[in-house]
Short mmCIF file of C-alpha atoms in Angstrom, two decimals:
data_model
loop_
_atom_site.label_atom_id
_atom_site.label_comp_id
_atom_site.label_asym_id
_atom_site.label_seq_id
_atom_site.Cartn_x
_atom_site.Cartn_y
_atom_site.Cartn_z
CA MET A 1 99.59 86.44 77.54
CA VAL A 2 102.51 85.97 79.86
CA ARG A 3 104.51 88.64 82.17
CA ASN A 4 107.27 88.17 84.28
CA TYR A 5 108.80 91.13 86.06
CA GLY A 6 110.55 91.64 89.12
CA ILE A 7 109.67 94.62 91.92
CA PRO A 8 113.66 95.31 93.33
CA PRO A 9 113.66 95.19 97.67
CA GLY A 10 113.59 98.80 99.69
CA VAL A 11 115.82 100.69 101.09
CA PRO A 12 118.30 98.78 102.81
CA GLY A 13 118.74 98.41 106.43
CA HIS A 14 120.65 99.01 109.62
CA ALA A 15 124.22 96.81 109.60
CA ASP A 16 123.66 95.67 113.03
CA ASP A 17 120.61 94.10 111.75
CA THR A 18 120.40 90.62 113.15
CA SER A 19 116.90 89.65 113.76
CA GLY A 20 117.69 86.49 111.92
CA ASN A 21 113.82 87.04 110.56
CA PRO A 22 113.85 85.98 106.74
CA ARG A 23 111.91 88.66 105.23
CA THR A 24 114.45 91.00 106.63
CA ALA A 25 116.75 89.38 104.22
CA GLN A 26 117.64 92.09 101.17
CA GLU A 27 114.91 90.32 99.32
CA ALA A 28 113.24 90.97 95.69
CA ILE A 29 109.18 90.21 94.73
CA ARG A 30 108.48 88.93 90.80
CA ILE A 31 105.44 89.53 89.42
CA ASP A 32 103.59 86.69 87.38
CA MET A 33 100.96 87.72 85.20
CA SER A 34 99.02 85.57 82.98
CA GLN A 35 95.90 85.83 80.91
CA ARG A 36 93.56 83.60 78.71
CA ARG A 37 91.02 85.60 76.88
CA TYR A 38 88.34 84.28 74.25
CA ASP A 39 85.14 85.18 72.70
CA LEU A 40 82.30 84.33 70.48
CA ASP A 41 81.30 87.06 68.31
CA GLY A 42 77.90 86.97 65.50
CA LEU A 43 76.93 89.18 64.02
CA TRP A 44 73.03 89.15 62.55
CA LYS A 45 72.90 91.53 59.62
CA THR A 46 68.67 92.08 59.10
CA TYR A 47 65.85 93.00 56.34
CA TRP A 48 64.52 96.09 58.65
CA SER A 49 65.44 99.60 57.21
CA LEU A 50 64.79 100.69 60.80
CA LEU A 51 67.63 97.75 62.53
CA PRO A 52 69.58 96.70 60.17
CA LYS A 53 72.69 94.89 61.93
CA ILE A 54 71.94 92.90 65.57
CA ARG A 55 75.14 92.05 66.93
CA ALA A 56 75.80 89.62 70.04
CA LYS A 57 79.27 88.99 72.09
CA LEU A 58 80.03 86.47 74.51
CA SER A 59 83.50 86.78 76.88
CA TYR A 60 85.44 85.04 78.44
CA ILE A 61 88.48 86.03 80.25
CA ASP A 62 91.61 84.43 82.82
CA TYR A 63 93.64 86.91 85.17
CA ASP A 64 95.69 85.00 87.76
CA HIS A 65 98.84 87.73 88.96
CA LYS A 66 101.33 86.45 91.64
CA ASP A 67 103.66 87.91 94.06
CA TYR A 68 106.71 85.81 94.69
CA ASP A 69 109.28 86.24 97.04
CA LYS A 70 112.50 85.80 95.48
CA SER A 71 113.58 83.78 98.12
CA ILE A 72 110.62 80.58 98.21
CA THR A 73 110.93 78.54 95.84
CA ASP A 74 107.96 76.55 95.33
CA ARG A 75 106.28 78.19 92.22
CA ASN A 76 102.83 76.84 93.95
CA SER A 77 103.15 79.63 96.95
CA SER A 78 103.11 83.07 96.47
CA LEU A 79 102.69 86.36 99.14
CA THR A 80 99.83 87.24 96.97
CA GLN A 81 97.79 85.62 94.01
CA PHE A 82 95.33 87.85 91.82
CA LYS A 83 92.77 85.71 90.28
CA ASN A 84 90.07 87.69 88.34
CA SER A 85 87.61 85.46 85.80
CA VAL A 86 85.15 87.21 84.29
CA TRP A 87 81.99 86.01 82.11
CA GLU A 88 80.56 89.10 80.04
CA SER A 89 78.09 88.96 76.87
CA ARG A 90 76.34 92.44 75.24
CA LEU A 91 73.83 92.44 72.80
CA GLU A 92 73.78 95.85 70.60
CA MET A 93 70.58 96.64 67.98
CA ASN A 94 72.28 99.44 65.43
CA HIS A 95 68.96 101.84 64.41
CA GLN A 96 69.55 104.60 61.50
CA ARG A 97 66.18 106.66 60.50
CA GLY A 98 67.33 108.45 57.38
CA GLY A 99 70.27 110.12 56.92
CA TRP A 100 70.29 112.18 60.18
CA LEU A 101 69.93 109.41 62.38
CA ASP A 102 72.18 106.47 64.06
CA GLY A 103 72.38 104.67 67.28
CA ILE A 104 72.96 101.83 68.66
CA PHE A 105 71.31 100.44 71.91
CA GLY A 106 71.66 96.96 74.08
CA LEU A 107 72.57 95.54 76.64
CA GLN A 108 76.18 94.69 78.72
CA TRP A 109 75.45 91.94 81.55
CA GLN A 110 78.88 91.17 83.37
CA ASN A 111 79.23 88.44 86.45
CA ARG A 112 83.51 88.21 87.88
CA ASN A 113 85.05 86.29 90.21
CA PHE A 114 88.09 88.14 92.41
CA ALA A 115 90.48 87.37 94.40
CA ALA A 116 93.57 87.84 96.08
CA THR A 117 94.88 85.22 98.01
CA GLY A 118 98.36 84.25 99.32
CA ILE A 119 100.50 84.11 101.98
CA GLU A 120 99.31 87.67 102.67
CA THR A 121 95.38 87.93 102.09
CA PHE A 122 94.54 91.22 99.71
CA THR A 123 91.57 91.42 99.61
CA PRO A 124 88.49 88.72 100.62
CA ALA A 125 87.17 87.02 97.83
CA THR A 126 83.77 88.51 96.05
CA ASN A 127 81.37 88.27 93.35
CA ILE A 128 80.31 90.84 91.45
CA ASP A 129 77.71 90.81 88.98
CA SER A 130 76.33 94.15 86.69
CA LEU A 131 73.85 94.11 84.57
CA GLY A 132 73.47 97.97 82.16
CA PHE A 133 71.77 99.57 79.37
CA PHE A 134 72.90 101.87 77.31
CA LEU A 135 71.89 104.14 74.10
CA THR A 136 74.30 105.84 71.87
CA GLU A 137 72.38 108.37 69.20
CA THR A 138 74.25 110.11 66.74
CA LEU A 139 72.33 113.12 64.63
CA PHE A 140 73.78 114.71 61.71
CA ILE A 141 72.39 118.42 62.30
CA THR A 142 73.92 119.79 58.75
CA ASP A 143 76.49 118.92 56.34
CA ARG A 144 79.39 120.34 59.17
CA LEU A 145 77.69 119.57 62.88
CA ASN A 146 76.49 117.50 64.36
CA LEU A 147 75.80 116.10 67.97
CA GLU A 148 76.56 112.72 69.36
CA MET A 149 74.80 111.84 72.85
CA GLY A 150 74.86 108.56 74.78
CA ALA A 151 73.14 107.24 78.17
CA ARG A 152 73.96 104.45 80.30
CA ILE A 153 71.80 103.51 83.48
CA GLU A 154 73.49 99.77 85.35
CA HIS A 155 72.99 97.77 88.47
CA GLN A 156 75.60 96.06 90.68
CA THR A 157 76.32 93.74 93.43
CA THR A 158 79.32 93.23 95.46
CA THR A 159 79.05 90.61 97.41
CA PRO A 160 82.44 89.11 98.94
CA LYS A 161 82.49 85.34 100.14
CA SER A 162 83.42 85.15 103.44
CA ASP A 163 81.26 87.49 106.26
CA GLN A 164 84.47 89.32 107.86
CA ILE A 165 87.46 90.12 107.31
CA LYS A 166 91.10 89.17 109.12
CA LEU A 167 93.06 93.05 109.11
CA ALA A 168 97.33 92.11 109.76
CA GLY A 169 98.07 93.61 113.08
CA ILE A 170 94.55 93.84 114.56
CA SER A 171 93.68 91.26 116.50
CA ALA A 172 89.95 91.38 116.34
CA PRO A 173 88.52 90.59 112.93
CA LEU A 174 85.85 93.20 111.07
CA PRO A 175 83.02 92.15 109.82
CA LEU A 176 81.78 92.18 106.64
CA PRO A 177 78.00 92.85 104.80
CA ASN A 178 76.30 90.48 102.70
CA SER A 179 76.07 92.70 99.90
CA LEU A 180 76.73 96.01 98.53
CA ASN A 181 74.01 97.46 95.82
CA TYR A 182 75.05 100.65 93.07
CA LEU A 183 72.39 102.48 90.50
CA THR A 184 74.54 104.05 88.36
CA TYR A 185 73.58 106.47 85.56
CA SER A 186 76.24 108.73 82.50
CA LEU A 187 74.98 110.97 79.92
CA ALA A 188 77.10 112.57 77.39
CA ALA A 189 76.89 114.93 74.93
CA SER A 190 79.51 115.56 71.69
CA LEU A 191 78.57 118.39 68.96
CA ASN A 192 80.97 118.11 66.38
CA TYR A 193 81.17 121.35 63.87
CA GLU A 194 83.16 121.48 60.48
CA ILE A 195 84.77 124.98 61.04
CA LEU A 196 86.89 124.51 57.46
CA PRO A 197 87.52 121.62 55.35
CA GLN A 198 89.97 119.71 57.39
CA THR A 199 89.90 121.51 60.01
CA SER A 200 86.86 120.69 63.50
CA ALA A 201 86.43 121.97 65.96
CA TYR A 202 84.27 119.70 69.23
CA LEU A 203 82.57 119.63 72.45
CA ASN A 204 82.37 117.41 74.65
CA TRP A 205 80.40 117.25 78.30
CA GLN A 206 80.35 113.90 80.11
CA LEU A 207 78.00 113.23 84.25
CA ALA A 208 78.97 109.87 85.04
CA GLN A 209 78.97 107.30 87.79
CA ARG A 210 81.28 104.97 89.01
CA ALA A 211 80.23 101.93 91.69
CA PRO A 212 83.71 101.26 94.04
CA ASP A 213 85.83 98.89 92.98
CA VAL A 214 86.22 95.19 95.48
CA GLN A 215 89.60 96.89 96.10
CA GLU A 216 88.48 100.08 96.94
CA LEU A 217 86.01 98.52 99.32
CA PHE A 218 87.46 95.28 100.83
CA ALA A 219 91.97 95.83 100.39
CA SER A 220 92.90 94.21 103.58
CA GLY A 221 96.28 93.41 104.00
CA PRO A 222 99.74 94.38 102.10
CA HIS A 223 100.59 94.85 98.36
CA PHE A 224 104.20 93.53 97.39
CA ALA A 225 103.73 94.99 93.71
CA THR A 226 103.17 98.19 95.31
CA ARG A 227 105.12 97.95 98.00
CA SER A 228 102.18 99.39 100.05
CA TYR A 229 99.65 98.10 102.98
CA GLU A 230 96.36 99.33 101.93
CA ILE A 231 93.30 99.12 103.49
CA GLY A 232 89.97 99.91 101.49
CA ARG A 233 86.59 101.61 103.34
CA ILE A 234 82.98 99.84 102.60
CA ASN A 235 80.98 102.84 102.58
CA LEU A 236 82.17 104.08 99.47
CA ASN A 237 79.42 106.16 97.50
CA ALA A 238 79.93 105.89 93.65
CA GLU A 239 82.12 108.72 91.84
CA GLN A 240 80.23 111.16 89.94
CA THR A 241 81.68 113.06 87.27
CA SER A 242 81.51 116.43 85.23
CA HIS A 243 83.68 116.93 82.72
CA TYR A 244 83.62 119.33 80.17
CA GLU A 245 86.24 119.26 77.30
CA LEU A 246 87.02 121.56 74.89
CA GLY A 247 89.16 120.67 70.75
CA LEU A 248 90.56 121.48 67.20
CA ARG A 249 91.22 118.77 64.69
CA PHE A 250 93.13 119.78 61.58
CA ALA A 251 94.13 116.94 59.09
CA SER A 252 95.59 117.42 56.07
CA GLU A 253 98.33 115.48 53.39
CA GLN A 254 101.03 118.42 55.21
CA VAL A 255 100.20 118.25 58.50
CA SER A 256 97.54 117.09 61.09
CA PHE A 257 97.43 118.70 64.75
CA HIS A 258 95.23 118.23 67.88
CA ALA A 259 94.92 119.75 71.49
CA ASN A 260 91.51 119.93 73.71
CA GLY A 261 91.34 121.49 77.11
CA TYR A 262 89.63 119.91 80.24
CA TYR A 263 88.17 120.42 83.62
CA LYS A 264 86.33 118.11 85.49
CA SER A 265 84.88 118.31 88.88
CA ILE A 266 84.58 114.66 90.56
CA GLN A 267 82.17 114.13 93.39
CA ASP A 268 83.23 111.33 96.16
CA PHE A 269 86.69 110.72 93.83
CA ILE A 270 87.94 107.53 95.23
CA TYR A 271 91.53 107.50 95.71
CA LEU A 272 95.16 105.76 97.94
CA GLU A 273 95.94 108.70 100.87
CA ASN A 274 99.28 108.28 102.65
CA GLN A 275 98.48 107.70 106.31
CA GLY A 276 101.98 109.12 108.00
CA PHE A 277 102.59 105.74 109.33
CA PHE A 278 104.10 101.83 109.26
CA PHE A 279 102.89 98.00 108.86
CA ASN A 280 106.04 96.44 110.17
CA PHE A 281 105.57 92.57 109.00
CA ALA A 282 108.81 91.57 111.27
CA PRO A 283 107.42 90.73 114.87
CA ASP A 284 105.63 88.39 115.46
CA PRO A 285 102.76 89.29 114.91
CA PRO A 286 102.93 92.18 113.03
CA ARG A 287 102.32 95.13 113.88
CA PHE A 288 101.22 99.22 113.21
CA GLN A 289 104.48 101.76 113.82
CA GLN A 290 104.14 104.93 113.74
CA THR A 291 108.60 105.31 112.49
CA CYS A 292 110.45 102.54 110.44
CA ALA A 293 114.04 101.77 111.45
CA ASN A 294 114.45 99.11 109.10
CA LEU A 295 112.40 100.72 105.21
CA ARG A 296 112.73 96.39 104.61
CA ASN A 297 110.32 95.64 106.66
CA CYS A 298 108.58 98.12 106.69
CA LEU A 299 105.61 99.04 104.64
CA PRO A 300 103.55 102.58 104.31
CA VAL A 301 100.10 102.45 105.20
CA PHE A 302 97.36 103.87 102.25
CA GLY A 303 93.30 103.86 102.89
CA TYR A 304 91.18 104.68 100.55
CA GLN A 305 89.17 107.93 100.88
CA ALA A 306 86.85 109.86 99.28
CA ASN A 307 86.45 113.60 98.71
CA THR A 308 85.90 115.91 95.62
CA ALA A 309 88.47 116.99 93.26
CA ASN A 310 88.52 118.97 90.70
CA PHE A 311 90.95 118.59 87.33
CA TRP A 312 91.98 120.28 84.73
CA GLY A 313 95.07 120.13 81.51
CA TYR A 314 95.65 119.95 78.03
CA GLU A 315 96.81 117.62 75.19
CA ALA A 316 98.75 118.58 72.33
CA GLU A 317 100.48 116.80 69.46
CA ILE A 318 101.55 118.48 65.37
CA THR A 319 103.38 116.15 63.13
CA ALA A 320 104.52 116.97 60.41
CA TYR A 321 104.83 115.01 56.92
CA PRO A 322 107.94 117.59 54.73
CA ARG A 323 108.33 116.74 50.79
CA TRP A 324 111.99 116.50 50.00
CA GLY A 325 111.12 113.95 46.97
CA LEU A 326 113.54 111.83 49.17
CA PRO A 327 112.27 107.58 49.01
CA VAL A 328 111.98 108.02 52.43
CA ASN A 329 108.76 109.54 54.17
CA PRO A 330 109.68 111.84 57.16
CA ARG A 331 107.23 112.35 60.03
CA LEU A 332 108.22 115.25 62.79
CA THR A 333 106.17 115.53 66.04
CA LEU A 334 105.53 118.06 68.67
CA PHE A 335 103.87 117.02 71.54
CA SER A 336 102.95 118.19 75.42
CA ASP A 337 100.30 117.50 78.15
CA TYR A 338 99.89 118.73 81.20
CA VAL A 339 96.71 117.64 84.53
CA ARG A 340 96.24 120.03 87.69
CA GLY A 341 94.62 118.15 90.42
CA TRP A 342 93.36 119.35 94.34
CA PHE A 343 90.44 118.99 96.31
CA GLN A 344 88.33 120.81 96.87
CA ASN A 345 88.55 121.11 100.26
CA SER A 346 92.19 122.59 100.47
CA ASN A 347 92.63 120.63 103.96
CA PHE A 348 93.71 117.38 101.80
CA GLY A 349 95.50 119.48 99.35
CA ASP A 350 96.49 117.89 95.64
CA VAL A 351 95.36 114.30 94.08
CA PRO A 352 98.44 112.57 94.94
CA ARG A 353 100.41 110.49 92.10
CA LEU A 354 99.10 112.63 88.98
CA PRO A 355 101.85 113.25 86.49
CA PRO A 356 104.02 116.16 85.70
CA LEU A 357 104.47 118.87 82.86
CA ARG A 358 105.78 117.06 79.95
CA PHE A 359 106.61 117.50 75.92
CA GLY A 360 109.11 116.79 73.31
CA GLY A 361 109.29 115.62 69.65
CA GLU A 362 110.18 112.37 67.42
CA ILE A 363 112.00 112.00 64.34
CA GLY A 364 110.18 109.06 62.65
CA PHE A 365 110.33 107.51 59.38
CA GLN A 366 108.79 105.23 56.76
CA TRP A 367 109.98 103.72 53.93
CA LEU A 368 108.63 100.62 52.22
CA GLN A 369 107.89 98.12 55.12
CA TRP A 370 109.79 99.49 56.73
CA ARG A 371 109.00 102.44 60.40
CA GLY A 372 110.64 104.32 62.67
CA GLY A 373 111.93 107.12 64.82
CA VAL A 374 113.28 108.79 67.72
CA ARG A 375 111.43 110.12 70.94
CA TYR A 376 112.68 112.72 73.08
CA THR A 377 110.71 113.24 76.79
CA HIS A 378 111.32 115.67 78.90
CA ALA A 379 108.94 115.99 82.56
CA LEU A 380 109.28 118.67 85.17
CA GLU A 381 109.95 118.51 88.34
CA GLN A 382 106.30 117.50 89.61
CA ASN A 383 106.28 119.30 93.20
CA ARG A 384 102.40 118.77 93.72
CA PRO A 385 102.78 115.10 95.33
CA GLY A 386 100.39 115.20 98.07
CA ILE A 387 100.23 115.58 101.64
CA LEU A 388 102.89 112.83 102.55
CA ASP A 389 104.01 111.51 99.17
CA THR A 390 106.94 112.89 97.90
CA GLU A 391 108.26 115.09 94.89
CA THR A 392 109.88 113.53 92.10
CA PRO A 393 112.51 115.56 89.76
CA GLY A 394 112.48 116.12 86.47
CA TYR A 395 113.98 113.98 83.71
CA HIS A 396 114.87 113.85 80.37
CA ARG A 397 113.85 110.18 78.22
CA LEU A 398 115.45 109.52 74.47
CA ASP A 399 113.78 105.89 72.96
CA LEU A 400 114.49 104.90 69.43
CA ASP A 401 111.98 101.70 67.76
CA LEU A 402 112.17 100.31 64.53
CA THR A 403 109.84 98.07 62.58
CA TYR A 404 110.01 95.54 59.69
CA ASP A 405 106.00 94.57 58.54
CA TRP A 406 106.68 91.19 56.23
CA LYS A 407 102.96 90.84 54.68
CA MET A 408 103.28 87.28 53.21
CA SER A 409 99.56 87.14 51.90
CA GLU A 410 96.16 89.09 52.77
CA HIS A 411 95.51 87.44 56.35
CA LYS A 412 99.49 86.74 57.72
CA LYS A 413 101.76 89.31 58.24
CA ILE A 414 105.02 88.61 60.21
CA LEU A 415 106.54 91.90 62.24
CA PHE A 416 109.95 92.47 63.25
CA PHE A 417 110.55 94.84 66.02
CA ALA A 418 113.87 96.61 67.86
CA ARG A 419 114.00 98.99 70.28
CA LEU A 420 115.92 100.76 72.43
CA SER A 421 114.32 102.78 75.88
CA ASN A 422 115.84 105.26 77.82
CA MET A 423 118.63 105.40 75.74
CA THR A 424 120.90 107.79 77.84
CA ASN A 425 120.25 105.46 81.24
CA SER A 426 118.69 108.50 82.79
CA THR A 427 117.31 108.05 86.63
CA ILE A 428 113.26 108.02 86.40
CA ARG A 429 111.53 108.60 89.16
CA ASN A 430 107.31 107.88 87.65
CA SER A 431 105.58 110.78 89.99
CA THR A 432 102.46 108.40 89.28
CA SER A 433 103.99 105.45 90.84
CA PHE A 434 103.40 104.26 94.30
CA LEU A 435 107.46 102.74 94.14
CA ARG A 436 108.69 105.58 93.17
CA ASN A 437 110.96 105.31 96.45
CA PHE A 438 112.65 102.29 95.62
CA ALA A 439 112.35 101.53 92.00
CA PRO A 440 113.11 103.92 89.44
CA GLU A 441 111.97 103.16 85.69
CA ALA A 442 114.42 100.91 83.82
CA GLY A 443 117.77 102.35 82.61
CA PHE A 444 118.79 101.03 79.49
CA SER A 445 117.09 98.90 78.05
CA ALA A 446 117.09 96.82 74.14
CA GLN A 447 114.59 94.94 73.31
CA ILE A 448 114.33 92.75 69.58
CA GLY A 449 111.61 90.81 69.13
CA MET A 450 108.81 89.30 66.22
CA SER A 451 105.15 89.35 66.04
CA ALA A 452 102.91 86.71 64.14
CA SER A 453 99.27 86.83 63.52
CA PHE A 454 97.60 84.82 60.56
#
């Protein structure tokens, strides 16, 4: 998989800017991504009734991500290059007990080498090695009631490949630990009850821990893909999430419906907080400063923080399949979703970069191998952007898609597609994006393409 797309430049500076620094010209950042993945999967169907299947999987993923300055012509030079190579293996053993218990237990190992290098070093090269044991069980209590349970315990070692890191704008290097070790666990349970035929309700609970990622620990420089200067925090603890969810499902030939509401509390929730000052990379040497007259030369500084945060929200969707006696099968959909997040300590305000309330509808159809639809989305303004972040206005969006599925044989097919995105050419500032003040979402665009599988 290969992708290449651009990040627009910052807000235009003063017309009398004559610094002559090559980085002060109106420039654009391009992002070049590529990914290669190889999987080896094996399944052994045994003769044991208690252990009928054993599955093993080995994967290798090589991910490369480069931030380019438009003025750099040498494709071997980049502002920042992210490399992420991962070896992963997984062993699953399915076990059954009569008709009332079904589950899987197994091991998962992952070895990941991460590096962010280039003209600006973003994080030190780091190795992350983890080994986890997991167990999932489904208990069929009655024909209408079942209980799903899961547990996982994992040990992770994060080892930077250098003993110090140089923070741009600070003369003295910062020492790094030899390694960081985390032992995390997760527990989950889901109770599913069939209220009526085609109608079921469920109650989910989860207590999960997550070890900090490399960027959250060791970030130390400009990240041009998000137009920010990020600073990690070495002493972060593992996040711990308590999640509660109640939902309802209904499915028939004419109507399908799904709605759920949830509440979660996260201890040591890790997030990027706007620090209220800038990193100016135009001077030599670069420096931090409280204000910036020319935003083309400056990046807002964000630091990783950890505080207890609470969230609640909902998701709902209903789809009707009317039978109007036409050769075309129509589809009518209404949907909505919302999430509200705030920090337990009110001094920290609202959780930044959350989506606003959204709702909309879709009119679609299916006829033979043809599928298509027109989708309308309305998002309200986000007036709880978080401390020092900016509010975003609401927007209306209209999209159209059309596909033709040509099945050449049982295992060979070609999918032709056409898409019209943001047909009203609305200005959309995405409240979840670091780039919302510099670059809105793409305006009207058209895509025509095909994909083949065999």
